[in-house]
Amino acid sequence: MQTKDLVSTLKKFDAYPKTLEDFRVKTFGGAAVTIVSGLLMFLLFVSELSFYLTTEVTPELYVDTARGEKLRINVDVIFPKLPCVYLSIDAMDVSGEQQIDVMHSIFKTRVDLDGKPIDDNAEKGDLGDKSHEAKELLELDPNRCESCYGAETPEKKCCNTCEDCLREGWKDKLQEQKDEGCAVTGHLEVNKVAGNFHFAPGKSFQQHHVHVAILKLSSGGNVIKLNMHDLQPFGSTRFNLTHHIRHLSFGHEYPGIKYPLDDTFVSAEDAGSMYQYFVKIVPTTYRKLNGEVVKTNQFSVTKHKRVIRQVSGEHGLPGVFVLYEFSPMVVQYTESRRSFMHFLTGLCAIVGGIFTVAGLVDSMIYHSARALQKKIDLGKAS
């Protein structure tokens, strides 16, 4: 008896009273509202599920306090009309560190005028020091090894006299590759300070702690120009610096990163031109959902071209120069995903909201139809 009373008491709290099946009326309008609301629920459910599964990326900005780090520069550039024998790659920064004619991490591959490799073997030099310091000799060392200024071979790397340089057949090598191009791929490791790296014709070396290539003498024997690269035998107007930057990046890749210089093609209309790319690097940290942290860099770029009429230190040099500097701020991107409870709450709101609104619309349609039908019936009766 007490159980029946308890059940009867609980029935009073039923917020969803039911009517007998015989008294329920099913209408065409109600069916239409049910179908439309069901489709709407399904679409919103799919949208909510997609939003729940989508990873959100939140950016934050901090002051860069990192010190003493290294910067990895990834390059993939083709010079379709400049042979590999002409081309050298140098890097230097404001701290004074220089990498001259980099060969230890850069590959130079001979290509034809269409950019296709001539052979499968990339030209790679021996491992060398990243920092080159010129040694000023006060007296001649019998065991010295002087530069061949580009005429060296794997068998003979020292040219202590002018005759040695001529004997190495530099002109023959130039003649052999005159109708070829050069693909440069690889990476550089530099200090994380402002600096530049460049692709320039000629061979570079150091003299008296200065990055130079040759001292040009007048007929009287006096030094009149100090050139950065040895271009004496060729002349600046012979170099076609048409280039295709297939890829240039600073650091590792992360999802969504964009490289503004990728697939950049520049046709050199004027021979002996200087192409400068001023790059602003923004250090970037990307934190993934699994806890992995990727430290890399984004960058923006401004381009500038200058035609070199004379090859001299004061007028500049033909080549492709990338001059970079760092932003004092670091951007941190953090991946995140909404919690399951957040997803469940949104789902309940969608279903409950549509169900309630659909009930109101159905009730309005039903009662409007009944009122209209009553007026029609009254009109017929009168």
GROMACS .gro file of C-alpha atoms in nm, residues 87-225:
model
  139
   87LEU     CA    1   7.955   2.957  -5.843
   88SER     CA    2   8.056   2.982  -5.478
   89ILE     CA    3   7.846   3.008  -5.162
   90ASP     CA    4   7.963   3.222  -4.872
   91ALA     CA    5   7.808   3.309  -4.535
   92MET     CA    6   7.904   3.566  -4.273
   93ASP     CA    7   7.745   3.732  -3.973
   94VAL     CA    8   7.788   4.038  -3.752
   95SER     CA    9   7.989   3.838  -3.497
   96GLY     CA   10   8.270   3.806  -3.751
   97GLU     CA   11   8.228   3.436  -3.826
   98GLN     CA   12   8.260   3.349  -4.194
   99GLN     CA   13   8.197   3.041  -4.402
  100ILE     CA   14   8.377   3.086  -4.732
  101ASP     CA   15   8.296   2.882  -5.042
  102VAL     CA   16   8.088   2.642  -4.832
  103MET     CA   17   8.123   2.282  -4.949
  104HIS     CA   18   8.083   2.062  -4.641
  105SER     CA   19   7.701   2.079  -4.627
  106ILE     CA   20   7.613   2.213  -4.973
  107PHE     CA   21   7.579   2.007  -5.291
  108LYS     CA   22   7.635   2.159  -5.633
  109THR     CA   23   7.488   1.952  -5.917
  110ARG     CA   24   7.554   2.027  -6.283
  111VAL     CA   25   7.231   2.072  -6.479
  112ASP     CA   26   7.143   2.150  -6.839
  113LEU     CA   27   6.962   2.463  -6.953
  114ASP     CA   28   6.627   2.298  -6.872
  115GLY     CA   29   6.729   2.232  -6.513
  116LYS     CA   30   6.776   1.855  -6.554
  117PRO     CA   31   7.079   1.694  -6.385
  118ILE     CA   32   7.365   1.610  -6.619
  119ASP     CA   33   7.495   1.335  -6.390
  120ASP     CA   34   7.380   1.170  -6.071
  121ASN     CA   35   7.687   1.264  -5.870
  122ALA     CA   36   7.664   1.589  -5.680
  123GLU     CA   37   7.985   1.780  -5.631
  124LYS     CA   38   8.068   1.784  -5.263
  125GLY     CA   39   8.386   1.910  -5.109
  126ASP     CA   40   8.567   1.787  -4.805
  127LEU     CA   41   8.452   1.875  -4.457
  128GLY     CA   42   8.587   2.211  -4.355
  129ASP     CA   43   8.581   2.437  -4.055
  130LYS     CA   44   8.276   2.655  -4.032
  131SER     CA   45   8.485   2.946  -3.917
  132HIS     CA   46   8.779   3.059  -4.129
  133GLU     CA   47   9.047   3.279  -3.984
  134ALA     CA   48   9.318   3.405  -4.217
  135LYS     CA   49   9.670   3.364  -4.092
  136GLU     CA   50   9.907   3.648  -4.163
  137LEU     CA   51  10.246   3.508  -4.246
  138LEU     CA   52  10.547   3.720  -4.159
  139GLU     CA   53  10.778   3.483  -4.342
  140LEU     CA   54  10.727   3.219  -4.609
  141ASP     CA   55  10.673   2.868  -4.483
  142PRO     CA   56  10.828   2.602  -4.709
  143ASN     CA   57  10.533   2.375  -4.626
  144ARG     CA   58  10.273   2.643  -4.695
  145CYS     CA   59   9.963   2.578  -4.907
  146GLU     CA   60   9.845   2.886  -5.097
  147SER     CA   61   9.505   2.921  -5.264
  148CYS     CA   62   9.455   2.825  -5.629
  149TYR     CA   63   9.165   3.073  -5.650
  150GLY     CA   64   8.929   2.814  -5.790
  151ALA     CA   65   9.181   2.618  -5.996
  152GLU     CA   66   9.243   2.352  -5.734
  153THR     CA   67   9.174   1.983  -5.803
  154PRO     CA   68   9.121   1.689  -5.564
  155GLU     CA   69   9.481   1.584  -5.634
  156LYS     CA   70   9.639   1.928  -5.609
  157LYS     CA   71   9.494   2.180  -5.364
  158CYS     CA   72   9.797   2.409  -5.325
  159CYS     CA   73   9.922   2.669  -5.574
  160ASN     CA   74  10.223   2.851  -5.436
  161THR     CA   75  10.317   3.023  -5.764
  162CYS     CA   76  10.136   3.187  -6.053
  163GLU     CA   77  10.256   2.907  -6.280
  164ASP     CA   78  10.081   2.652  -6.061
  165CYS     CA   79   9.751   2.834  -6.107
  166LEU     CA   80   9.789   2.845  -6.485
  167ARG     CA   81   9.895   2.482  -6.502
  168GLU     CA   82   9.571   2.359  -6.343
  169GLY     CA   83   9.375   2.439  -6.659
  170TRP     CA   84   9.114   2.670  -6.512
  171LYS     CA   85   9.004   2.788  -6.858
  172ASP     CA   86   8.953   2.430  -6.976
  173LYS     CA   87   8.714   2.367  -6.688
  174LEU     CA   88   8.519   2.682  -6.775
  175GLN     CA   89   8.498   2.582  -7.140
  176GLU     CA   90   8.369   2.237  -7.045
  177GLN     CA   91   8.076   2.376  -6.843
  178LYS     CA   92   7.999   2.692  -7.040
  179ASP     CA   93   7.650   2.579  -7.155
  180GLU     CA   94   7.541   2.435  -6.820
  181GLY     CA   95   7.360   2.545  -6.509
  182CYS     CA   96   7.396   2.460  -6.143
  183ALA     CA   97   7.156   2.328  -5.879
  184VAL     CA   98   7.253   2.415  -5.522
  185THR     CA   99   7.097   2.211  -5.240
  186GLY     CA  100   7.181   2.152  -4.877
  187HIS     CA  101   7.194   2.353  -4.557
  188LEU     CA  102   7.405   2.598  -4.361
  189GLU     CA  103   7.457   2.615  -3.985
  190VAL     CA  104   7.516   2.974  -3.873
  191ASN     CA  105   7.503   3.173  -3.550
  192LYS     CA  106   7.164   3.306  -3.448
  193VAL     CA  107   7.263   3.667  -3.517
  194ALA     CA  108   7.212   3.900  -3.811
  195GLY     CA  109   7.414   3.808  -4.117
  196ASN     CA  110   7.396   3.712  -4.481
  197PHE     CA  111   7.476   3.436  -4.724
  198HIS     CA  112   7.514   3.470  -5.096
  199PHE     CA  113   7.556   3.284  -5.421
  200ALA     CA  114   7.813   3.467  -5.632
  201PRO     CA  115   8.030   3.391  -5.934
  202GLY     CA  116   8.402   3.352  -5.878
  203LYS     CA  117   8.610   3.198  -5.603
  204SER     CA  118   8.643   3.366  -5.264
  205PHE     CA  119   8.917   3.350  -5.002
  206GLN     CA  120   9.050   3.546  -4.706
  207GLN     CA  121   9.340   3.783  -4.688
  208HIS     CA  122   9.450   3.974  -4.379
  209HIS     CA  123   9.134   3.881  -4.189
  210VAL     CA  124   8.918   4.024  -4.468
  211HIS     CA  125   8.683   3.828  -4.693
  212VAL     CA  126   8.830   3.900  -5.036
  213ALA     CA  127   8.915   3.722  -5.356
  214ILE     CA  128   9.174   3.919  -5.545
  215LEU     CA  129   9.362   4.245  -5.537
  216LYS     CA  130   9.331   4.420  -5.871
  217LEU     CA  131   9.644   4.614  -5.966
  218SER     CA  132   9.681   4.909  -6.198
  219SER     CA  133   9.955   4.919  -6.461
  220GLY     CA  134  10.173   5.108  -6.217
  221GLY     CA  135  10.148   4.830  -5.960
  222ASN     CA  136   9.934   5.021  -5.712
  223VAL     CA  137   9.629   4.863  -5.555
  224ILE     CA  138   9.317   5.038  -5.682
  225LYS     CA  139   9.033   4.795  -5.609
   0.00000   0.00000   0.00000
